[in-house]
Coordinates of C-alpha atoms in Angstrom, one line a residue:
M1 CA 29.2 75.0 1.1
P2 CA 30.4 76.4 4.6
W3 CA 33.2 73.9 4.7
T4 CA 34.5 75.0 1.3
L5 CA 34.5 78.6 2.5
I6 CA 36.4 77.6 5.6
K7 CA 39.0 75.7 3.6
A8 CA 39.5 78.8 1.3
I9 CA 39.9 81.1 4.3
L10 CA 42.4 78.8 5.9
F11 CA 44.4 78.6 2.6
F12 CA 44.6 82.3 2.4
I13 CA 45.6 82.6 6.1
I14 CA 48.4 80.0 5.6
L15 CA 49.6 81.8 2.5
A16 CA 49.6 85.1 4.3
L17 CA 51.7 83.6 7.2
L18 CA 54.2 82.1 4.7
A19 CA 54.5 85.4 3.0
W20 CA 55.0 87.2 6.3
V21 CA 57.6 84.7 7.4
A22 CA 59.4 85.0 4.0
A23 CA 59.4 88.8 4.3
A24 CA 60.6 88.6 7.9
L25 CA 63.4 86.4 6.9
S26 CA 64.4 88.6 4.0
S27 CA 64.6 91.6 6.2
A28 CA 66.4 89.9 9.0
Q29 CA 70.1 90.6 9.6
G30 CA 72.7 87.9 9.9
G31 CA 72.6 84.4 8.5
I32 CA 74.2 81.0 8.6
R33 CA 77.9 80.5 7.8
I34 CA 79.1 77.0 6.9
A35 CA 82.9 76.3 6.8
M36 CA 83.9 72.9 5.3
M37 CA 87.2 71.8 3.7
G38 CA 88.7 75.3 3.6
K39 CA 85.6 76.8 2.1
E40 CA 83.1 79.0 3.8
I41 CA 79.5 79.5 2.7
T42 CA 77.3 82.2 4.2
L43 CA 73.5 81.8 3.8
A44 CA 70.9 84.4 4.5
P45 CA 68.1 83.3 6.8
L46 CA 65.7 82.7 3.8
Q47 CA 68.4 80.7 2.0
A48 CA 69.0 78.7 5.1
V49 CA 65.4 77.7 5.4
I50 CA 65.3 76.6 1.7
A51 CA 68.5 74.7 2.1
S52 CA 67.1 72.9 5.2
V53 CA 63.9 71.9 3.3
V54 CA 66.0 70.6 0.4
A55 CA 68.3 68.6 2.7
V56 CA 65.3 67.0 4.4
F57 CA 63.8 66.1 1.1
G58 CA 67.0 64.6 -0.1
L59 CA 67.4 62.5 3.0
W60 CA 63.8 61.2 2.6
L61 CA 64.4 60.4 -1.1
M62 CA 67.6 58.6 -0.2
A63 CA 65.8 56.5 2.5
R64 CA 63.1 55.6 -0.1
I65 CA 65.7 54.5 -2.6
I66 CA 67.6 52.4 0.0
G67 CA 64.2 50.8 1.0
L68 CA 63.4 50.0 -2.6
V69 CA 66.8 48.4 -3.1
L70 CA 66.3 46.4 0.1
A71 CA 62.8 45.4 -1.0
I72 CA 64.0 44.2 -4.4
G73 CA 66.6 42.1 -2.6
R74 CA 64.0 40.6 -0.3
F75 CA 61.7 40.0 -3.3
F76 CA 64.4 37.9 -5.0
A77 CA 65.1 36.2 -1.7
G78 CA 61.4 35.1 -1.5
D79 CA 60.3 37.3 1.4
D80 CA 56.9 39.0 1.5
T81 CA 57.2 42.5 0.4
A82 CA 55.1 45.3 -1.0
L83 CA 56.4 44.3 -4.5
S84 CA 55.5 40.7 -4.0
R85 CA 52.1 41.7 -2.7
Y86 CA 51.6 43.8 -5.8
F87 CA 52.3 41.0 -8.1
S88 CA 50.2 38.6 -6.0
S89 CA 47.3 40.9 -6.1
N90 CA 47.6 41.3 -9.9
R91 CA 47.8 37.5 -10.2
E92 CA 44.8 36.9 -8.0
R93 CA 42.8 39.4 -9.9
R94 CA 43.5 37.7 -13.2
G95 CA 42.8 34.3 -11.6
L96 CA 39.4 35.5 -10.3
N97 CA 38.5 36.8 -13.7
A98 CA 39.4 33.4 -15.3
L99 CA 37.3 31.7 -12.6
S100 CA 34.3 33.9 -13.3
E101 CA 34.6 33.2 -17.0
A102 CA 34.8 29.4 -16.3
M103 CA 31.6 29.6 -14.2
I104 CA 29.8 31.6 -16.8
A105 CA 30.9 29.2 -19.5
L106 CA 29.8 26.2 -17.5
A107 CA 26.4 27.7 -16.8
S108 CA 26.0 28.4 -20.5
G109 CA 26.9 24.9 -21.6
E110 CA 30.3 25.7 -23.1
N111 CA 32.1 22.9 -21.3
R112 CA 35.4 23.0 -23.3
V113 CA 35.7 26.8 -22.7
A114 CA 34.9 26.2 -19.0
M115 CA 37.7 23.6 -18.7
A116 CA 40.2 25.9 -20.3
R117 CA 39.3 28.8 -18.1
A118 CA 39.4 26.6 -15.0
E119 CA 42.9 25.4 -16.0
K120 CA 44.0 29.1 -16.3
A121 CA 42.4 29.9 -12.9
Q122 CA 44.2 26.9 -11.4
R123 CA 47.5 28.3 -12.6
L124 CA 46.8 31.7 -11.2
L125 CA 45.0 30.8 -8.0
D126 CA 45.8 28.5 -5.2
R127 CA 42.2 27.5 -4.7
P128 CA 41.8 23.8 -5.9
E129 CA 38.4 23.4 -4.1
L130 CA 37.1 25.9 -6.7
T131 CA 39.0 25.4 -9.8
S132 CA 39.1 21.6 -9.6
L133 CA 35.4 21.4 -8.9
I134 CA 34.5 23.5 -12.0
E135 CA 36.9 21.5 -14.1
A136 CA 35.4 18.2 -12.9
E137 CA 31.8 19.4 -13.5
A138 CA 32.7 20.7 -17.0
A139 CA 34.6 17.5 -17.9
Q140 CA 31.7 15.4 -16.7
A141 CA 29.2 17.4 -18.7
A142 CA 31.5 17.1 -21.7
G143 CA 31.7 13.3 -21.4
D144 CA 35.4 13.3 -20.4
S145 CA 35.1 10.8 -17.5
A146 CA 38.8 10.3 -17.0
R147 CA 39.5 14.0 -16.7
A148 CA 36.5 14.4 -14.4
E149 CA 37.7 11.6 -12.2
A150 CA 41.2 13.0 -11.9
A151 CA 39.8 16.4 -10.9
Y152 CA 37.6 14.8 -8.3
R153 CA 40.5 12.8 -6.9
R154 CA 42.5 16.0 -6.4
L155 CA 39.6 17.3 -4.3
L156 CA 39.9 14.3 -1.9
S157 CA 42.9 15.9 -0.2
D158 CA 40.8 18.9 1.0
D159 CA 38.6 18.2 4.0
R160 CA 36.1 20.9 3.0
A161 CA 35.6 19.4 -0.5
R162 CA 35.9 15.7 0.3
F163 CA 32.2 15.0 0.4
V164 CA 31.8 16.8 -3.0
A165 CA 34.6 14.7 -4.4
V166 CA 33.1 11.4 -3.2
R167 CA 29.7 12.4 -4.5
G168 CA 31.2 13.3 -7.9
L169 CA 33.0 10.0 -8.1
L170 CA 29.8 8.2 -7.1
K171 CA 28.0 9.8 -10.1
L172 CA 30.7 8.8 -12.4
K173 CA 30.6 5.1 -11.3
L174 CA 26.8 5.1 -11.7
E175 CA 27.1 6.4 -15.2
A176 CA 29.7 3.7 -15.9
G177 CA 27.3 1.0 -14.4
D178 CA 29.7 0.1 -11.6
T179 CA 27.1 -0.2 -8.9
E180 CA 29.4 -2.2 -6.5
T181 CA 31.9 0.6 -6.3
A182 CA 29.1 3.2 -6.2
L183 CA 27.6 1.4 -3.2
K184 CA 30.9 1.7 -1.3
L185 CA 31.2 5.4 -2.3
A186 CA 27.7 6.1 -1.1
E187 CA 28.4 4.5 2.2
K188 CA 31.5 6.7 2.5
A189 CA 29.6 9.8 1.5
L190 CA 26.9 9.1 4.1
A191 CA 29.5 8.6 6.8
L192 CA 30.8 12.1 6.0
K193 CA 27.3 13.7 6.1
P194 CA 24.9 11.3 7.9
R195 CA 21.9 13.7 7.5
H196 CA 22.3 14.2 3.8
N197 CA 18.8 13.3 2.4
E198 CA 19.8 12.8 -1.2
M199 CA 22.7 10.5 -0.3
Q200 CA 20.4 8.5 2.1
D201 CA 17.9 7.9 -0.8
L202 CA 20.7 7.0 -3.2
L203 CA 22.3 4.6 -0.8
L204 CA 18.9 3.0 -0.1
Q205 CA 18.3 2.5 -3.8
L206 CA 21.7 0.9 -4.3
Q207 CA 21.3 -1.4 -1.3
T208 CA 17.9 -2.6 -2.5
G209 CA 19.3 -3.2 -5.9
A210 CA 22.1 -5.2 -4.4
E211 CA 19.6 -7.0 -2.1
D212 CA 21.5 -5.8 1.0
W213 CA 18.4 -5.8 3.1
H214 CA 20.3 -5.6 6.4
G215 CA 22.1 -2.5 5.3
A216 CA 18.9 -1.0 3.8
R217 CA 17.2 -1.3 7.2
A218 CA 20.1 0.5 8.8
T219 CA 19.9 3.3 6.2
L220 CA 16.1 3.5 6.7
S221 CA 16.7 3.9 10.5
A222 CA 19.2 6.7 9.7
K223 CA 16.5 8.5 7.7
L224 CA 14.1 8.2 10.6
K225 CA 16.6 9.7 13.0
A226 CA 17.3 12.5 10.6
G227 CA 13.6 13.3 10.5
A228 CA 13.3 12.7 6.7
L229 CA 10.8 9.9 7.0
P230 CA 7.5 9.6 8.9
K231 CA 7.3 6.9 11.5
D232 CA 4.4 5.1 9.9
V233 CA 6.1 4.9 6.5
W234 CA 9.3 3.8 8.3
K235 CA 7.4 0.9 10.0
R236 CA 6.0 -0.4 6.7
R237 CA 9.2 -0.1 4.8
D238 CA 11.2 -1.7 7.6
A239 CA 8.7 -4.5 7.6
L240 CA 9.3 -4.9 3.8
F241 CA 13.1 -5.1 4.3
A242 CA 12.6 -7.5 7.2
L243 CA 10.5 -9.7 5.0
Q244 CA 13.1 -9.8 2.3
E245 CA 15.8 -10.5 4.8
A246 CA 13.7 -13.4 6.0
K247 CA 13.4 -14.8 2.5
V248 CA 17.2 -14.6 2.1
L249 CA 17.8 -16.4 5.4
L250 CA 15.2 -19.0 4.3
D251 CA 17.0 -19.5 1.0
G252 CA 20.2 -19.9 3.0
E253 CA 18.6 -22.6 5.2
S254 CA 18.8 -20.4 8.3
S255 CA 15.4 -21.5 9.4
I256 CA 15.3 -20.2 12.9
E257 CA 16.5 -16.7 11.9
A258 CA 14.2 -16.7 8.9
R259 CA 11.2 -17.5 11.1
E260 CA 12.1 -14.8 13.6
A261 CA 12.6 -12.2 10.8
A262 CA 9.3 -13.1 9.2
I263 CA 7.4 -12.9 12.5
A264 CA 9.1 -9.5 13.2
A265 CA 8.0 -8.2 9.7
N266 CA 4.4 -9.3 10.4
K267 CA 4.4 -7.6 13.8
A268 CA 5.7 -4.4 12.2
S269 CA 3.0 -4.4 9.5
P270 CA 0.2 -6.9 10.1
D271 CA -1.7 -5.9 6.9
L272 CA 1.3 -6.8 4.7
I273 CA 0.1 -9.9 2.9
P274 CA 3.5 -11.6 2.0
A275 CA 4.7 -11.0 5.6
A276 CA 1.6 -12.4 7.1
A277 CA 1.8 -15.6 4.9
M278 CA 5.5 -16.1 5.7
A279 CA 4.9 -15.5 9.4
A280 CA 2.0 -18.0 9.4
R281 CA 4.2 -20.6 7.7
S282 CA 6.9 -19.9 10.3
Y283 CA 4.4 -20.5 13.1
I284 CA 3.2 -23.7 11.3
A285 CA 6.8 -24.9 11.2
E286 CA 7.0 -24.4 14.9
G287 CA 3.8 -26.2 15.6
K288 CA 1.9 -23.1 16.6
S289 CA -1.2 -23.4 14.6
K290 CA -3.3 -21.1 16.7
L291 CA -0.8 -18.2 16.2
A292 CA -0.7 -18.9 12.5
Q293 CA -4.5 -18.8 12.3
R294 CA -4.6 -15.5 14.3
V295 CA -2.0 -13.9 11.9
L296 CA -3.9 -14.9 8.8
K297 CA -7.2 -13.9 10.2
T298 CA -5.9 -10.4 11.0
A299 CA -4.5 -10.0 7.5
W300 CA -7.7 -11.4 5.9
E301 CA -9.7 -8.7 7.8
A302 CA -7.5 -6.1 6.2
Q303 CA -7.7 -7.6 2.7
P304 CA -8.8 -11.0 1.5
H305 CA -6.1 -12.6 -0.7
P306 CA -5.6 -16.1 -2.2
E307 CA -2.1 -16.3 -0.7
L308 CA -3.5 -16.0 2.8
A309 CA -6.0 -18.8 1.9
A310 CA -3.2 -21.0 0.7
A311 CA -1.3 -20.5 3.9
F312 CA -4.5 -21.1 5.9
A313 CA -4.9 -24.5 4.1
E314 CA -1.4 -25.5 5.1
I315 CA -2.3 -25.4 8.8
E316 CA -4.1 -28.8 8.3
P317 CA -2.8 -30.2 5.0
S318 CA -4.3 -33.7 5.4
E319 CA -7.9 -32.8 6.4
S320 CA -10.9 -33.9 4.3
P321 CA -12.6 -31.4 2.0
Q322 CA -15.7 -31.2 4.3
A323 CA -13.5 -30.5 7.3
R324 CA -11.6 -27.9 5.5
L325 CA -14.8 -26.2 4.4
R326 CA -15.9 -26.0 8.0
R327 CA -12.5 -24.7 9.2
F328 CA -12.4 -22.0 6.5
E329 CA -15.5 -20.5 8.0
V330 CA -13.2 -18.5 10.3
L331 CA -12.1 -16.6 7.1
T332 CA -15.3 -16.7 5.0
D333 CA -17.5 -15.2 7.7
I334 CA -15.3 -12.0 7.9
H335 CA -16.1 -10.6 4.4
P336 CA -18.9 -12.9 3.1
D337 CA -19.7 -10.6 0.1
H338 CA -16.1 -10.1 -1.0
E339 CA -15.4 -11.6 -4.4
E340 CA -12.3 -13.4 -3.1
T341 CA -14.4 -15.0 -0.3
R342 CA -17.1 -16.1 -2.9
M343 CA -14.5 -17.6 -5.2
L344 CA -12.8 -19.3 -2.2
L345 CA -16.1 -20.8 -1.2
A346 CA -16.8 -22.0 -4.7
E347 CA -13.4 -23.7 -4.9
L348 CA -13.8 -25.4 -1.5
N349 CA -17.3 -26.7 -2.5
I350 CA -15.8 -28.0 -5.8
A351 CA -13.2 -29.9 -3.8
A352 CA -16.1 -31.3 -1.7
E353 CA -17.9 -32.2 -4.9
D354 CA -20.9 -30.0 -3.9
F355 CA -21.3 -28.3 -7.3
P356 CA -24.7 -26.7 -6.8
T357 CA -23.5 -25.0 -3.7
A358 CA -20.4 -23.9 -5.5
R359 CA -22.5 -22.4 -8.2
R360 CA -24.6 -20.5 -5.6
A361 CA -21.4 -19.3 -3.9
L362 CA -20.3 -17.6 -7.1
G363 CA -23.6 -15.8 -7.4
D364 CA -23.6 -13.1 -10.0
L365 CA -19.8 -12.9 -10.4
V366 CA -20.2 -14.6 -13.8
T367 CA -21.9 -11.5 -15.1
T368 CA -20.5 -8.7 -12.9
R369 CA -16.9 -9.9 -12.6
P370 CA -16.2 -12.3 -15.5
V371 CA -12.5 -12.7 -14.9
V372 CA -10.3 -15.7 -15.7
R373 CA -10.6 -17.3 -12.3
V374 CA -14.4 -17.0 -12.2
L375 CA -14.9 -18.5 -15.6
T376 CA -12.5 -21.3 -14.9
I377 CA -14.4 -22.1 -11.7
M378 CA -17.6 -22.1 -13.7
A379 CA -16.1 -24.6 -16.2
A380 CA -15.1 -26.9 -13.3
I381 CA -18.7 -26.6 -12.0
E382 CA -20.2 -27.5 -15.4
R383 CA -17.8 -30.4 -15.7
G384 CA -18.8 -31.6 -12.2
M385 CA -22.5 -31.3 -13.0
G386 CA -22.1 -33.5 -16.1
A387 CA -22.3 -30.9 -18.8
D388 CA -21.3 -31.6 -22.3
D389 CA -17.6 -31.1 -23.3
A390 CA -18.6 -28.3 -25.6
V391 CA -20.1 -26.3 -22.7
V392 CA -17.0 -26.8 -20.6
R393 CA -14.8 -25.8 -23.5
G394 CA -17.1 -22.8 -24.1
W395 CA -16.4 -21.5 -20.6
L396 CA -12.6 -22.1 -21.1
A397 CA -12.7 -20.3 -24.4
R398 CA -14.4 -17.4 -22.9
A399 CA -11.7 -17.3 -20.2
L400 CA -9.0 -16.9 -22.9
S401 CA -10.1 -13.3 -23.6
A402 CA -11.3 -12.4 -20.1
P403 CA -9.5 -10.0 -17.8
R404 CA -7.0 -11.5 -15.5
G405 CA -8.6 -9.9 -12.4
L406 CA -6.6 -8.8 -9.3
Q407 CA -2.9 -9.2 -9.6
W408 CA 0.3 -7.7 -8.2
V409 CA 0.6 -4.5 -10.3
C410 CA 3.3 -1.8 -10.1
G411 CA 1.8 1.6 -9.6
S412 CA 4.6 3.3 -11.5
C413 CA 4.9 1.4 -14.7
N414 CA 1.7 -0.8 -14.5
S415 CA 3.8 -4.0 -15.0
I416 CA 2.3 -7.2 -13.7
H417 CA 4.2 -9.6 -11.4
A418 CA 3.4 -13.2 -10.5
A419 CA 4.6 -12.7 -6.9
W420 CA 5.2 -9.7 -4.7
V421 CA 8.6 -8.0 -4.7
P422 CA 9.7 -4.9 -2.8
V423 CA 11.4 -3.3 -5.8
C424 CA 9.9 -3.4 -9.3
P425 CA 12.5 -4.9 -11.7
H426 CA 11.1 -2.9 -14.6
C427 CA 11.1 0.6 -13.3
G428 CA 13.0 0.3 -10.0
G429 CA 10.2 1.7 -7.9
F430 CA 10.3 0.8 -4.2
D431 CA 7.1 -0.4 -2.5
T432 CA 5.0 0.3 -5.6
L433 CA 3.3 -3.1 -6.0
S434 CA -0.4 -3.3 -5.0
W435 CA -3.0 -6.0 -5.3
S436 CA -5.2 -4.4 -7.9
E437 CA -6.5 -4.9 -11.5
A438 CA -4.1 -3.9 -14.2
P439 CA -5.4 -1.5 -16.9
D440 CA -6.1 -3.2 -20.2
A441 CA -5.6 -6.6 -18.6
G442 CA -7.7 -8.5 -21.1
T443 CA -6.1 -10.9 -23.6
A444 CA -8.5 -10.6 -26.5
S445 CA -7.5 -12.4 -29.6
P446 CA -7.1 -10.2 -32.7
T447 CA -9.0 -12.8 -34.7
G448 CA -12.1 -12.4 -32.5
T449 CA -14.2 -15.6 -32.5
E450 CA -13.0 -17.1 -35.7
M451 CA -10.9 -19.7 -33.7
L452 CA -13.8 -20.7 -31.3
P453 CA -15.1 -23.5 -33.5
L454 CA -11.7 -25.2 -33.2
I455 CA -11.6 -24.6 -29.4
V456 CA -15.3 -25.4 -28.6
G457 CA -16.0 -28.0 -31.2
S458 CA -19.5 -29.6 -31.5
P459 CA -21.3 -31.6 -28.8
T460 CA -22.2 -35.1 -29.4
P461 CA -25.4 -35.0 -31.4
A462 CA -28.5 -36.7 -30.1
A463 CA -30.1 -39.7 -31.9
P464 CA -31.9 -38.5 -35.0
V465 CA -35.7 -38.4 -34.8
V466 CA -37.5 -40.4 -37.5
E467 CA -40.6 -38.7 -38.7
P468 CA -43.6 -41.1 -39.3
T469 CA -44.7 -41.2 -43.0
E470 CA -47.7 -42.6 -44.6
A471 CA -47.0 -45.8 -46.6
A472 CA -48.0 -45.6 -50.2
E473 CA -50.2 -48.3 -51.5
P474 CA -48.2 -50.5 -53.9
E475 CA -49.6 -51.3 -57.3
T476 CA -49.2 -55.0 -56.5
A477 CA -51.2 -57.0 -54.1
P478 CA -51.3 -55.8 -50.4
A479 CA -48.8 -57.2 -48.1
P480 CA -49.5 -59.9 -45.7
P481 CA -50.7 -58.9 -42.2
E482 CA -47.4 -60.0 -40.7
A483 CA -45.4 -57.7 -43.0
E484 CA -47.7 -54.7 -42.2
A485 CA -47.1 -55.3 -38.5
E486 CA -43.4 -55.3 -39.0
T487 CA -43.6 -52.1 -41.1
G488 CA -45.6 -50.4 -38.5
A489 CA -43.1 -51.3 -35.8
E490 CA -40.3 -49.9 -37.9
D491 CA -42.1 -46.6 -38.5
E492 CA -42.6 -45.8 -34.8
P493 CA -40.2 -43.0 -33.6
E494 CA -37.8 -43.7 -30.9
P495 CA -38.1 -41.5 -27.7
V496 CA -35.5 -38.6 -27.5
K497 CA -33.3 -38.7 -24.4
P498 CA -33.4 -35.5 -22.3
A499 CA -30.3 -33.2 -22.5
A500 CA -27.9 -33.4 -19.7
S501 CA -27.4 -29.6 -19.7
P502 CA -29.4 -26.6 -20.8
F503 CA -26.6 -25.8 -23.3
V504 CA -27.2 -29.2 -25.1
S505 CA -30.0 -29.5 -27.7
T506 CA -31.1 -32.1 -30.1
E507 CA -29.5 -30.2 -33.0
P508 CA -25.7 -29.5 -33.5
V509 CA -24.7 -26.4 -31.4
T510 CA -22.8 -23.7 -33.2
P511 CA -20.4 -21.4 -31.4
E512 CA -22.7 -18.4 -32.0
E513 CA -25.5 -20.3 -30.1
L514 CA -23.1 -21.1 -27.2
A515 CA -22.2 -17.5 -27.1
R516 CA -25.8 -16.5 -26.9
R517 CA -26.4 -18.9 -24.0
G518 CA -23.5 -17.4 -22.0
A519 CA -20.8 -20.1 -22.4
F520 CA -18.4 -17.6 -24.0

């Protein structure tokens, strides 16, 4: 409010001064006389002032016209002028509007519209890192791989967008199934940004798929340096890769390098069962039985496993069953109540033909853990103890529908593997296999027990028992004493032989009876 009043007062003061000056000039005597080309013009003081103002305005207008003409000339000559800046600003404004429309169309899923707006923005703007990127993303979303690849290749010339271009080409190659080229592009992208976590994981996945274990270990070390992986996880996974590298070297008959890699893998992760078994076999090949025994004992303390027992048996392959049973006490004394230890003891006693001890070693596993291996061991024990074939077949028939027990099971897809692998071939999961029991691992027959009579059969029946009967008196004359003696001898029942097994009776055994007795 005060400032408005001040401006009004100043306006009136200036207006009054101009009126005073005009009045003074009108009343002033004299003037300005101009003589030019034989003519003379006399101007009063007020007229002279007005003429001076008009002359100054005319000179200014002429200067502006001359500047405009010169600017037009420079514009057509290609120089940077106000006129060129005006057209450039207008062009940039329309290009930014087209770019905004392209981004909105891409976000809303209108890929064709986004590509058209990106092309318009490309014509109006000199910003390929923006327009080509949007065009490539829209083309890839629309399924136009050729156009997307061309747009990504244009981005390769820009240092700022080179990583984005390589990453986009990598995705296109993965969609096309070209994993070999994708692996090279992933290595190039990681070289551009070594600490990029997503690219590290993708490169690691491609290297494991291509079985490039040496490169995978290098990538894993890069993840550790970038702080994207805990050290304990890195140690285990590095041991897995070292183990696979040892297997590759072993297949290539590089025995010394393979043994060194296997031993290094076991040192990195002593509880890794495949690494411990391979390291033990490497020590055995070098004649270092004590080191092999120490490695297997350490792994057995972490988790008893049949592969460790197999490797332990290879330390002395030509020993007698009794000597092997004594030597295995190093392992069996560690976890005596573990089911793997009990099954191992049963198998060792079967090899030593000590079947009662083998049965005692199994204990209650037949009822608490009736898996295939336990039932098969039980069939072998029954065979060794002289049971009937029907009893043995009964245990084997029961094993047909029993759970498989502990196996290598993928924690992601629950697929079962005969041997340990670092990468599940079904789901591609890395380090997902564990020694556990698979869900729904039973193999029950859809026909139930209808096929068991064909599998079990019937045991050999015992000799029939002849019941004594009273001889009827014939109507004729009595027989001679010699004939009576012979008849009495024939009527005496023969003694029944005792059964060789509690599952065998004097009557034919049905499958239902064998099932009641526990054979299946």
